[in-house]
Amino acid sequence: MHRHRDLCERAVDPLEIAAGLEAHGVTDRTAARYRHRDVFSLAEELYARVPTVAGEPGRATVPAPMRDIETRAAWSLRALLPGAACTATAVVLKLTDGVLGGGARLTVALVGGLVALLGLGLCLRSGPLHAAEGRSSAAAPVYGSWLLGYVLYGDALLDQVLSGGPEGPWAITPAPLLGLALAVAPAAWCAHLFSVHAQRKLAGSRALEEFAAGVRPLLFGTVAFFLCVLTGLLYLADLGYGGGGVPVAAAALGVLLLLARLLTVHGFPEPATTGLAAACAVEAVAPALVLAGRLPGLHFVARPVDTVVVAAGTGAVPAIACGAAALGLLIHATVALSRASAHTRA
């Protein structure tokens, strides 16, 4: 009681105390030393014994249903902005093909991209994809920008480097970026549903192991559902640009970004940033190795990239980079997000 008095005085219910104790390393075995069957039982006694601080609410307040609906509608509309901006830009560019000059088309593309970025920024500042103060990383947006930029230009750059360049204008592949922009809204809803159902499981659990066992399938289901929706959106976006198949790299990137955001929102920004940085490093090293292989005596350093590209094309490099990083974050999230302390307020 004395050691965790601050936590107990400000807790709005026993569940918050249980999550706080778990974050401080208290386990069911530790609770047994205090003659309690689990951490939840110990938290209930602490909640009953320690009075709340004067002026602090004694119990959680549930928002009114109408207000909750309005809030969901607000962040849902914000989440639709990036996809709407990219779709409008693609339609305008397609309708004005051969009508507008190169400079005018570039202006339209830049304006559309700016509006999409502003919409994404609004989406990340509120709603289920918003990370509380102190839970975000300043480097994550830089890595995210690199990964999205590689979606547009990466394959063309690597292809030119392999063919002896780079030289001349680079071809861009906008279809995957359009699919990822459309997937922002499903990502927000997946994050919201994961958070809501995790809170319900926390309220209905009587032991930390029971809660963890219920949250892991929820996490896997959320990621699998988002991957299915993302694949469909990427396919539709690809059809709009002539069709060529769903890019595996873009699907892997979408899952990577979702997992990184889930970890950040729930208080684990460091591993999320590490996963994004690892994917960026692989994508940057691939063309660097090819260029280094042109130096006398160093042709062998380019062999891994040549082998991968010959076997599966230039898209295999970002697919491997983002897929491996996403798998690493999924493994980490399976442990981190199955903790009760990951689902309390900052």
Short mmCIF file of N, CA and C in Angstrom, two decimals, residues 134-290:
data_model
loop_
_atom_site.label_atom_id
_atom_site.label_comp_id
_atom_site.label_asym_id
_atom_site.label_seq_id
_atom_site.Cartn_x
_atom_site.Cartn_y
_atom_site.Cartn_z
N GLY A 134 4.06 11.67 -24.92
CA GLY A 134 5.11 10.86 -24.32
C GLY A 134 5.17 9.45 -24.85
N ARG A 135 4.18 9.07 -25.67
CA ARG A 135 4.17 7.70 -26.20
C ARG A 135 4.57 7.64 -27.68
N SER A 136 4.96 8.74 -28.28
CA SER A 136 5.31 8.76 -29.69
C SER A 136 6.80 9.01 -29.86
N SER A 137 7.29 8.68 -31.04
CA SER A 137 8.71 8.87 -31.35
C SER A 137 8.85 9.88 -32.47
N ALA A 138 9.83 10.78 -32.34
CA ALA A 138 10.03 11.80 -33.36
C ALA A 138 10.61 11.22 -34.64
N ALA A 139 11.30 10.07 -34.54
CA ALA A 139 11.94 9.47 -35.72
C ALA A 139 10.97 8.65 -36.55
N ALA A 140 9.87 8.19 -35.95
CA ALA A 140 8.94 7.32 -36.67
C ALA A 140 8.38 7.96 -37.94
N PRO A 141 7.95 9.25 -37.93
CA PRO A 141 7.45 9.86 -39.17
C PRO A 141 8.49 9.89 -40.28
N VAL A 142 9.76 10.05 -39.90
CA VAL A 142 10.83 10.08 -40.92
C VAL A 142 10.94 8.71 -41.59
N TYR A 143 10.96 7.66 -40.77
CA TYR A 143 11.04 6.31 -41.34
C TYR A 143 9.80 5.98 -42.16
N GLY A 144 8.63 6.40 -41.67
CA GLY A 144 7.40 6.16 -42.42
C GLY A 144 7.41 6.85 -43.77
N SER A 145 7.93 8.08 -43.80
CA SER A 145 8.01 8.82 -45.07
C SER A 145 8.94 8.12 -46.05
N TRP A 146 10.05 7.60 -45.53
CA TRP A 146 10.98 6.87 -46.40
C TRP A 146 10.29 5.65 -47.01
N LEU A 147 9.59 4.88 -46.19
CA LEU A 147 8.94 3.67 -46.66
C LEU A 147 7.86 3.98 -47.71
N LEU A 148 7.09 5.06 -47.49
CA LEU A 148 6.08 5.44 -48.47
C LEU A 148 6.73 5.98 -49.75
N GLY A 149 7.83 6.69 -49.60
CA GLY A 149 8.55 7.17 -50.77
C GLY A 149 9.12 6.03 -51.60
N TYR A 150 9.57 4.98 -50.92
CA TYR A 150 10.10 3.82 -51.64
C TYR A 150 9.00 3.12 -52.43
N VAL A 151 7.76 3.16 -51.90
CA VAL A 151 6.64 2.59 -52.65
C VAL A 151 6.51 3.25 -54.01
N LEU A 152 6.72 4.57 -54.06
CA LEU A 152 6.59 5.31 -55.32
C LEU A 152 7.79 5.12 -56.24
N TYR A 153 8.99 5.24 -55.70
CA TYR A 153 10.18 5.33 -56.53
C TYR A 153 11.17 4.18 -56.35
N GLY A 154 11.01 3.37 -55.31
CA GLY A 154 12.05 2.40 -54.97
C GLY A 154 12.33 1.37 -56.04
N ASP A 155 11.28 0.74 -56.56
CA ASP A 155 11.49 -0.30 -57.58
C ASP A 155 12.16 0.26 -58.82
N ALA A 156 11.75 1.45 -59.25
CA ALA A 156 12.35 2.06 -60.44
C ALA A 156 13.82 2.41 -60.18
N LEU A 157 14.12 2.91 -58.98
CA LEU A 157 15.51 3.23 -58.64
C LEU A 157 16.38 1.99 -58.65
N LEU A 158 15.92 0.93 -58.00
CA LEU A 158 16.71 -0.30 -57.95
C LEU A 158 16.88 -0.89 -59.33
N ASP A 159 15.86 -0.82 -60.17
CA ASP A 159 15.94 -1.34 -61.53
C ASP A 159 16.99 -0.58 -62.34
N GLN A 160 17.00 0.76 -62.17
CA GLN A 160 17.99 1.55 -62.90
C GLN A 160 19.41 1.29 -62.39
N VAL A 161 19.54 1.13 -61.08
CA VAL A 161 20.88 0.85 -60.53
C VAL A 161 21.39 -0.49 -61.05
N LEU A 162 20.52 -1.47 -61.12
CA LEU A 162 20.92 -2.79 -61.61
C LEU A 162 21.29 -2.77 -63.10
N SER A 163 20.65 -1.85 -63.84
CA SER A 163 20.91 -1.80 -65.28
C SER A 163 22.04 -0.85 -65.64
N GLY A 164 22.75 -0.33 -64.66
CA GLY A 164 23.91 0.52 -64.91
C GLY A 164 23.71 1.97 -64.61
N GLY A 165 22.49 2.39 -64.20
CA GLY A 165 22.18 3.79 -63.90
C GLY A 165 22.60 4.17 -62.50
N PRO A 166 21.92 5.11 -61.87
CA PRO A 166 20.65 5.71 -62.36
C PRO A 166 20.87 6.79 -63.41
N GLU A 167 19.92 6.85 -64.34
CA GLU A 167 19.95 7.88 -65.37
C GLU A 167 18.53 8.07 -65.90
N GLY A 168 18.24 9.27 -66.35
CA GLY A 168 16.94 9.56 -66.94
C GLY A 168 15.84 9.65 -65.90
N PRO A 169 14.61 9.95 -66.32
CA PRO A 169 13.48 10.07 -65.38
C PRO A 169 13.11 8.71 -64.80
N TRP A 170 12.64 8.71 -63.56
CA TRP A 170 12.23 7.48 -62.89
C TRP A 170 10.72 7.29 -63.07
N ALA A 171 10.35 6.08 -63.40
CA ALA A 171 8.92 5.75 -63.45
C ALA A 171 8.40 5.57 -62.03
N ILE A 172 7.18 5.99 -61.77
CA ILE A 172 6.60 5.85 -60.43
C ILE A 172 5.47 4.82 -60.48
N THR A 173 5.18 4.24 -59.32
CA THR A 173 4.10 3.26 -59.19
C THR A 173 3.11 3.78 -58.15
N PRO A 174 2.11 4.57 -58.58
CA PRO A 174 1.20 5.21 -57.62
C PRO A 174 0.11 4.29 -57.07
N ALA A 175 -0.17 3.17 -57.75
CA ALA A 175 -1.28 2.31 -57.32
C ALA A 175 -1.13 1.81 -55.88
N PRO A 176 0.04 1.30 -55.47
CA PRO A 176 0.16 0.84 -54.08
C PRO A 176 -0.04 1.96 -53.06
N LEU A 177 0.44 3.16 -53.39
CA LEU A 177 0.26 4.28 -52.47
C LEU A 177 -1.21 4.64 -52.32
N LEU A 178 -1.97 4.56 -53.42
CA LEU A 178 -3.41 4.81 -53.36
C LEU A 178 -4.10 3.78 -52.48
N GLY A 179 -3.72 2.51 -52.63
CA GLY A 179 -4.30 1.46 -51.79
C GLY A 179 -3.99 1.66 -50.32
N LEU A 180 -2.76 2.07 -50.01
CA LEU A 180 -2.39 2.31 -48.61
C LEU A 180 -3.14 3.51 -48.04
N ALA A 181 -3.35 4.54 -48.85
CA ALA A 181 -4.11 5.70 -48.38
C ALA A 181 -5.55 5.32 -48.08
N LEU A 182 -6.14 4.49 -48.92
CA LEU A 182 -7.51 4.04 -48.68
C LEU A 182 -7.61 3.17 -47.44
N ALA A 183 -6.50 2.53 -47.06
CA ALA A 183 -6.49 1.61 -45.92
C ALA A 183 -6.36 2.31 -44.58
N VAL A 184 -6.21 3.64 -44.57
CA VAL A 184 -6.08 4.36 -43.30
C VAL A 184 -7.35 4.21 -42.46
N ALA A 185 -8.51 4.34 -43.11
CA ALA A 185 -9.78 4.22 -42.39
C ALA A 185 -9.98 2.81 -41.81
N PRO A 186 -9.77 1.73 -42.57
CA PRO A 186 -9.84 0.39 -41.96
C PRO A 186 -8.84 0.20 -40.83
N ALA A 187 -7.64 0.80 -40.97
CA ALA A 187 -6.65 0.68 -39.91
C ALA A 187 -7.14 1.33 -38.62
N ALA A 188 -7.78 2.50 -38.75
CA ALA A 188 -8.31 3.19 -37.57
C ALA A 188 -9.39 2.35 -36.90
N TRP A 189 -10.28 1.75 -37.69
CA TRP A 189 -11.33 0.93 -37.11
C TRP A 189 -10.79 -0.35 -36.49
N CYS A 190 -9.77 -0.94 -37.11
CA CYS A 190 -9.14 -2.13 -36.53
C CYS A 190 -8.50 -1.80 -35.18
N ALA A 191 -7.81 -0.65 -35.11
CA ALA A 191 -7.20 -0.23 -33.85
C ALA A 191 -8.26 0.03 -32.80
N HIS A 192 -9.38 0.64 -33.22
CA HIS A 192 -10.47 0.93 -32.28
C HIS A 192 -11.09 -0.37 -31.75
N LEU A 193 -11.39 -1.30 -32.64
CA LEU A 193 -12.03 -2.55 -32.22
C LEU A 193 -11.08 -3.37 -31.33
N PHE A 194 -9.80 -3.37 -31.66
CA PHE A 194 -8.84 -4.09 -30.82
C PHE A 194 -8.81 -3.51 -29.41
N SER A 195 -8.78 -2.18 -29.32
CA SER A 195 -8.74 -1.52 -28.01
C SER A 195 -10.01 -1.79 -27.21
N VAL A 196 -11.17 -1.67 -27.87
CA VAL A 196 -12.44 -1.87 -27.18
C VAL A 196 -12.58 -3.30 -26.66
N HIS A 197 -12.28 -4.28 -27.50
CA HIS A 197 -12.44 -5.67 -27.10
C HIS A 197 -11.39 -6.07 -26.06
N ALA A 198 -10.19 -5.48 -26.14
CA ALA A 198 -9.18 -5.75 -25.12
C ALA A 198 -9.63 -5.21 -23.76
N GLN A 199 -10.25 -4.03 -23.76
CA GLN A 199 -10.77 -3.48 -22.51
C GLN A 199 -11.88 -4.36 -21.93
N ARG A 200 -12.72 -4.90 -22.79
CA ARG A 200 -13.78 -5.79 -22.31
C ARG A 200 -13.20 -7.08 -21.73
N LYS A 201 -12.18 -7.61 -22.37
CA LYS A 201 -11.55 -8.82 -21.84
C LYS A 201 -10.85 -8.53 -20.52
N LEU A 202 -10.28 -7.33 -20.40
CA LEU A 202 -9.65 -6.95 -19.14
C LEU A 202 -10.68 -6.87 -18.02
N ALA A 203 -11.86 -6.32 -18.34
CA ALA A 203 -12.90 -6.20 -17.33
C ALA A 203 -13.45 -7.57 -16.92
N GLY A 204 -13.42 -8.54 -17.82
CA GLY A 204 -13.98 -9.85 -17.51
C GLY A 204 -12.97 -10.88 -17.05
N SER A 205 -11.68 -10.50 -17.00
CA SER A 205 -10.65 -11.46 -16.60
C SER A 205 -10.43 -11.46 -15.10
N ARG A 206 -10.01 -12.59 -14.58
CA ARG A 206 -9.71 -12.71 -13.15
C ARG A 206 -8.25 -13.04 -12.90
N ALA A 207 -7.46 -13.14 -13.95
CA ALA A 207 -6.03 -13.42 -13.80
C ALA A 207 -5.30 -12.87 -15.02
N LEU A 208 -4.02 -12.52 -14.84
CA LEU A 208 -3.24 -11.95 -15.93
C LEU A 208 -3.07 -12.94 -17.07
N GLU A 209 -2.86 -14.22 -16.73
CA GLU A 209 -2.70 -15.24 -17.77
C GLU A 209 -3.99 -15.39 -18.57
N GLU A 210 -5.12 -15.31 -17.90
CA GLU A 210 -6.41 -15.41 -18.59
C GLU A 210 -6.59 -14.26 -19.57
N PHE A 211 -6.21 -13.05 -19.15
CA PHE A 211 -6.33 -11.90 -20.03
C PHE A 211 -5.40 -12.03 -21.23
N ALA A 212 -4.15 -12.45 -20.99
CA ALA A 212 -3.19 -12.59 -22.08
C ALA A 212 -3.65 -13.64 -23.09
N ALA A 213 -4.20 -14.74 -22.59
CA ALA A 213 -4.67 -15.79 -23.50
C ALA A 213 -5.85 -15.33 -24.34
N GLY A 214 -6.63 -14.38 -23.86
CA GLY A 214 -7.76 -13.87 -24.63
C GLY A 214 -7.37 -12.79 -25.62
N VAL A 215 -6.29 -12.03 -25.32
CA VAL A 215 -5.90 -10.91 -26.17
C VAL A 215 -5.09 -11.38 -27.38
N ARG A 216 -4.30 -12.42 -27.23
CA ARG A 216 -3.46 -12.87 -28.35
C ARG A 216 -4.28 -13.24 -29.59
N PRO A 217 -5.33 -14.06 -29.48
CA PRO A 217 -6.16 -14.32 -30.67
C PRO A 217 -6.82 -13.06 -31.22
N LEU A 218 -7.15 -12.13 -30.33
CA LEU A 218 -7.74 -10.87 -30.77
C LEU A 218 -6.75 -10.09 -31.62
N LEU A 219 -5.49 -10.06 -31.22
CA LEU A 219 -4.46 -9.37 -31.99
C LEU A 219 -4.27 -10.03 -33.35
N PHE A 220 -4.15 -11.35 -33.37
CA PHE A 220 -3.97 -12.06 -34.64
C PHE A 220 -5.17 -11.84 -35.56
N GLY A 221 -6.38 -11.88 -35.00
CA GLY A 221 -7.57 -11.66 -35.80
C GLY A 221 -7.62 -10.26 -36.38
N THR A 222 -7.21 -9.26 -35.57
CA THR A 222 -7.20 -7.88 -36.05
C THR A 222 -6.24 -7.70 -37.21
N VAL A 223 -5.04 -8.26 -37.06
CA VAL A 223 -4.03 -8.13 -38.13
C VAL A 223 -4.48 -8.87 -39.38
N ALA A 224 -5.05 -10.07 -39.21
CA ALA A 224 -5.50 -10.85 -40.37
C ALA A 224 -6.64 -10.15 -41.10
N PHE A 225 -7.58 -9.58 -40.33
CA PHE A 225 -8.70 -8.87 -40.95
C PHE A 225 -8.21 -7.66 -41.72
N PHE A 226 -7.28 -6.90 -41.12
CA PHE A 226 -6.75 -5.72 -41.81
C PHE A 226 -6.01 -6.13 -43.08
N LEU A 227 -5.26 -7.23 -43.02
CA LEU A 227 -4.53 -7.69 -44.20
C LEU A 227 -5.50 -8.05 -45.33
N CYS A 228 -6.62 -8.68 -45.00
CA CYS A 228 -7.62 -9.02 -46.02
C CYS A 228 -8.21 -7.76 -46.66
N VAL A 229 -8.58 -6.79 -45.81
CA VAL A 229 -9.14 -5.54 -46.34
C VAL A 229 -8.10 -4.80 -47.18
N LEU A 230 -6.87 -4.74 -46.68
CA LEU A 230 -5.80 -4.05 -47.40
C LEU A 230 -5.54 -4.70 -48.76
N THR A 231 -5.54 -6.02 -48.80
CA THR A 231 -5.32 -6.73 -50.06
C THR A 231 -6.40 -6.37 -51.08
N GLY A 232 -7.66 -6.32 -50.61
CA GLY A 232 -8.74 -5.93 -51.51
C GLY A 232 -8.60 -4.51 -52.03
N LEU A 233 -8.21 -3.59 -51.15
CA LEU A 233 -8.04 -2.19 -51.57
C LEU A 233 -6.86 -2.04 -52.54
N LEU A 234 -5.78 -2.77 -52.29
CA LEU A 234 -4.64 -2.73 -53.21
C LEU A 234 -5.02 -3.29 -54.57
N TYR A 235 -5.85 -4.33 -54.57
CA TYR A 235 -6.30 -4.92 -55.84
C TYR A 235 -7.16 -3.93 -56.62
N LEU A 236 -8.08 -3.25 -55.92
CA LEU A 236 -8.92 -2.26 -56.59
C LEU A 236 -8.09 -1.09 -57.12
N ALA A 237 -7.14 -0.63 -56.32
CA ALA A 237 -6.27 0.47 -56.77
C ALA A 237 -5.45 0.05 -57.98
N ASP A 238 -5.00 -1.19 -57.97
CA ASP A 238 -4.21 -1.69 -59.10
C ASP A 238 -5.05 -1.79 -60.36
N LEU A 239 -6.34 -2.19 -60.21
CA LEU A 239 -7.23 -2.24 -61.37
C LEU A 239 -7.39 -0.86 -61.99
N GLY A 240 -7.43 0.18 -61.15
CA GLY A 240 -7.58 1.54 -61.66
C GLY A 240 -6.40 1.99 -62.50
N TYR A 241 -5.25 1.37 -62.31
CA TYR A 241 -4.05 1.73 -63.06
C TYR A 241 -3.67 0.68 -64.10
N GLY A 242 -4.62 -0.15 -64.47
CA GLY A 242 -4.34 -1.11 -65.54
C GLY A 242 -4.22 -2.54 -65.10
N GLY A 243 -4.01 -2.78 -63.82
CA GLY A 243 -3.94 -4.16 -63.32
C GLY A 243 -2.59 -4.78 -63.55
N GLY A 244 -2.08 -5.42 -62.53
CA GLY A 244 -0.79 -6.11 -62.63
C GLY A 244 -0.57 -7.01 -61.45
N GLY A 245 -1.59 -7.13 -60.60
CA GLY A 245 -1.45 -7.97 -59.43
C GLY A 245 -1.24 -7.14 -58.17
N VAL A 246 -1.63 -7.71 -57.04
CA VAL A 246 -1.46 -7.03 -55.75
C VAL A 246 0.01 -7.07 -55.35
N PRO A 247 0.65 -5.92 -55.12
CA PRO A 247 2.06 -5.93 -54.70
C PRO A 247 2.21 -6.44 -53.27
N VAL A 248 2.98 -7.50 -53.11
CA VAL A 248 3.19 -8.09 -51.79
C VAL A 248 3.89 -7.09 -50.87
N ALA A 249 4.81 -6.30 -51.45
CA ALA A 249 5.56 -5.34 -50.63
C ALA A 249 4.64 -4.31 -49.99
N ALA A 250 3.63 -3.82 -50.74
CA ALA A 250 2.70 -2.84 -50.19
C ALA A 250 1.84 -3.45 -49.09
N ALA A 251 1.43 -4.70 -49.27
CA ALA A 251 0.64 -5.38 -48.22
C ALA A 251 1.48 -5.56 -46.96
N ALA A 252 2.75 -5.95 -47.13
CA ALA A 252 3.63 -6.11 -45.97
C ALA A 252 3.87 -4.77 -45.29
N LEU A 253 4.01 -3.70 -46.08
CA LEU A 253 4.21 -2.36 -45.51
C LEU A 253 2.98 -1.93 -44.72
N GLY A 254 1.79 -2.19 -45.24
CA GLY A 254 0.57 -1.81 -44.53
C GLY A 254 0.46 -2.49 -43.18
N VAL A 255 0.77 -3.78 -43.12
CA VAL A 255 0.74 -4.51 -41.85
C VAL A 255 1.81 -3.98 -40.91
N LEU A 256 2.99 -3.68 -41.45
CA LEU A 256 4.07 -3.13 -40.63
C LEU A 256 3.66 -1.81 -40.00
N LEU A 257 3.05 -0.92 -40.78
CA LEU A 257 2.64 0.38 -40.26
C LEU A 257 1.53 0.23 -39.21
N LEU A 258 0.60 -0.71 -39.43
CA LEU A 258 -0.46 -0.93 -38.44
C LEU A 258 0.11 -1.42 -37.12
N LEU A 259 1.00 -2.41 -37.17
CA LEU A 259 1.59 -2.95 -35.94
C LEU A 259 2.42 -1.88 -35.22
N ALA A 260 3.17 -1.10 -36.00
CA ALA A 260 3.98 -0.04 -35.39
C ALA A 260 3.08 0.98 -34.69
N ARG A 261 1.95 1.29 -35.31
CA ARG A 261 1.06 2.27 -34.68
C ARG A 261 0.37 1.70 -33.46
N LEU A 262 -0.04 0.43 -33.51
CA LEU A 262 -0.65 -0.20 -32.35
C LEU A 262 0.30 -0.20 -31.16
N LEU A 263 1.55 -0.55 -31.41
CA LEU A 263 2.54 -0.55 -30.33
C LEU A 263 2.76 0.85 -29.79
N THR A 264 2.81 1.84 -30.66
CA THR A 264 3.02 3.22 -30.23
C THR A 264 1.85 3.72 -29.39
N VAL A 265 0.63 3.45 -29.86
CA VAL A 265 -0.57 3.90 -29.15
C VAL A 265 -0.64 3.30 -27.76
N HIS A 266 -0.21 2.05 -27.62
CA HIS A 266 -0.31 1.36 -26.34
C HIS A 266 0.96 1.46 -25.50
N GLY A 267 1.85 2.39 -25.85
CA GLY A 267 2.96 2.70 -24.97
C GLY A 267 4.27 2.01 -25.27
N PHE A 268 4.48 1.54 -26.51
CA PHE A 268 5.74 0.87 -26.87
C PHE A 268 6.31 1.49 -28.14
N PRO A 269 6.69 2.78 -28.10
CA PRO A 269 7.18 3.44 -29.32
C PRO A 269 8.57 2.98 -29.75
N GLU A 270 9.41 2.54 -28.81
CA GLU A 270 10.78 2.16 -29.16
C GLU A 270 10.83 0.96 -30.09
N PRO A 271 10.18 -0.17 -29.75
CA PRO A 271 10.21 -1.29 -30.71
C PRO A 271 9.53 -0.96 -32.03
N ALA A 272 8.48 -0.12 -32.00
CA ALA A 272 7.82 0.27 -33.24
C ALA A 272 8.79 1.03 -34.14
N THR A 273 9.53 1.97 -33.57
CA THR A 273 10.51 2.74 -34.35
C THR A 273 11.63 1.85 -34.85
N THR A 274 12.06 0.89 -34.03
CA THR A 274 13.12 -0.03 -34.44
C THR A 274 12.69 -0.86 -35.64
N GLY A 275 11.44 -1.33 -35.64
CA GLY A 275 10.94 -2.11 -36.77
C GLY A 275 10.91 -1.29 -38.06
N LEU A 276 10.45 -0.05 -37.97
CA LEU A 276 10.42 0.82 -39.15
C LEU A 276 11.84 1.12 -39.64
N ALA A 277 12.75 1.37 -38.69
CA ALA A 277 14.13 1.68 -39.06
C ALA A 277 14.80 0.48 -39.73
N ALA A 278 14.51 -0.73 -39.25
CA ALA A 278 15.09 -1.93 -39.86
C ALA A 278 14.64 -2.09 -41.31
N ALA A 279 13.35 -1.85 -41.57
CA ALA A 279 12.85 -1.95 -42.94
C ALA A 279 13.51 -0.90 -43.84
N CYS A 280 13.64 0.32 -43.32
CA CYS A 280 14.30 1.39 -44.10
C CYS A 280 15.75 1.02 -44.40
N ALA A 281 16.43 0.45 -43.42
CA ALA A 281 17.84 0.09 -43.60
C ALA A 281 18.01 -0.93 -44.72
N VAL A 282 17.15 -1.95 -44.74
CA VAL A 282 17.26 -2.97 -45.79
C VAL A 282 17.00 -2.35 -47.16
N GLU A 283 15.99 -1.49 -47.27
CA GLU A 283 15.68 -0.87 -48.55
C GLU A 283 16.80 0.06 -49.02
N ALA A 284 17.48 0.70 -48.07
CA ALA A 284 18.58 1.61 -48.44
C ALA A 284 19.85 0.84 -48.77
N VAL A 285 20.08 -0.28 -48.10
CA VAL A 285 21.30 -1.05 -48.30
C VAL A 285 21.29 -1.76 -49.65
N ALA A 286 20.11 -2.17 -50.14
CA ALA A 286 20.04 -2.93 -51.39
C ALA A 286 20.68 -2.19 -52.57
N PRO A 287 20.25 -0.96 -52.91
CA PRO A 287 20.94 -0.26 -54.02
C PRO A 287 22.37 0.11 -53.69
N ALA A 288 22.66 0.34 -52.41
CA ALA A 288 24.04 0.67 -52.02
C ALA A 288 24.97 -0.52 -52.29
N LEU A 289 24.49 -1.73 -52.02
CA LEU A 289 25.31 -2.92 -52.29
C LEU A 289 25.56 -3.09 -53.78
N VAL A 290 24.52 -2.81 -54.60
CA VAL A 290 24.70 -2.92 -56.05
C VAL A 290 25.74 -1.93 -56.54
#
